[in-house]
């Protein structure tokens, strides 16, 4: 009945219409008795709130509790002290849009609709930011289909008010893939990932309306003029404008938490930080300039905006983001709902290697490599293993660490468990609830195999099963060889042992066949894997 009712809602049918479909008794019986209405209200009040914080390009080693010693992240570290830290949690993809699709649908990239970033360039000049500011039809990425069932919709059906603030990336404004059409009562932020290539955009979106900002257009990826002195901070003044988007987004998050403090809510806070470009509040940049000392500037020759102090600015962005995590926690405590709120903090993929972000200097990958070919965009551990921390007072034991192997596609069934609802069986989710791991129970089910595919960066596949990790790269070049690594002894994936374990290698190849179906979208297909183009 629940699944049926929100399938009707997906097609614009109001709940009252169910009366005409023979469900009158189901709908009207509770209203005949004050007891039924009272029980419903009590059940709703007892449901835990959920705050899911998804950072953007934050590496496994970018925060203190995962070993970072240069960047200050006291609020995130406190989450780890008050909750549980996962050492083996994975994203669904090494880039933004597919990772977010996997999160919202509970399907890994062998089954998900979105498997890579897709700008839908056939619409026109989608990278012309001046044109896009006037024509919303040039914004956004390939939309997830209207019939997609997201975790937002399931939680709506369970009585939650749902909000998303930050970066979306799963459909243009007002399309079938827009947030308000995919399970979110409230949305504020960048619907389009390209627009997030500046933190001082011309506009953001509030539901289906533009929120025009007090910024002038500085096209993303503008370099420092040749005649400018790269060591003069004033040469970078044109890149510091008025309305800093992350400030506006955290304010909208605070208002959402305040408005919904009386009823159960799900807040999906998808902060774009620390994704490039390097732009951060001046006070934080100055803090790290004082801490790190002078450094060579980044002039913009490797993408995104230039920065006088690139290392200081990268650190500043993460500390600013950490500050906002603290604001969320403080608001939950101020409104009296912190004790009944599950907070999950994680990242959409590993750290970048371009645009002036010197992630090797910060050891952003932690125990994994983060350079080009190893971090963002690649299915090595540095590209997909990410930090994850969860707190839930009275439920999660403070200061605990788990080695449970989990992935972002496990979030859907986990949040269903938390909310006390069953996921629609027809969805065939790939995920397994990690609620038992959160609660410190011994009956945590384990994934037999975890699968990724990425039809970009020359085509890649990967599987993990137990201690083994297998990767196939350069598929578009016709390479079908598979590398094999023992993550227990070689977490940096430096020693290919495929020739030593032929039976394990064959098992990995079988998993790579079994765990995927041909993509619906032709642009995500790989003919080398048998997909038709």
Short mmCIF file of C-alpha atoms in Angstrom, two decimals, residues 65 156 280 452 494:
data_model
loop_
_atom_site.label_atom_id
_atom_site.label_comp_id
_atom_site.label_asym_id
_atom_site.label_seq_id
_atom_site.Cartn_x
_atom_site.Cartn_y
_atom_site.Cartn_z
CA UNK A 65 40.31 11.84 13.37
CA UNK A 156 8.49 11.23 3.09
CA UNK A 280 37.36 30.45 1.30
CA UNK A 452 31.98 -0.32 -9.13
CA UNK A 494 51.28 -1.26 -5.19
#
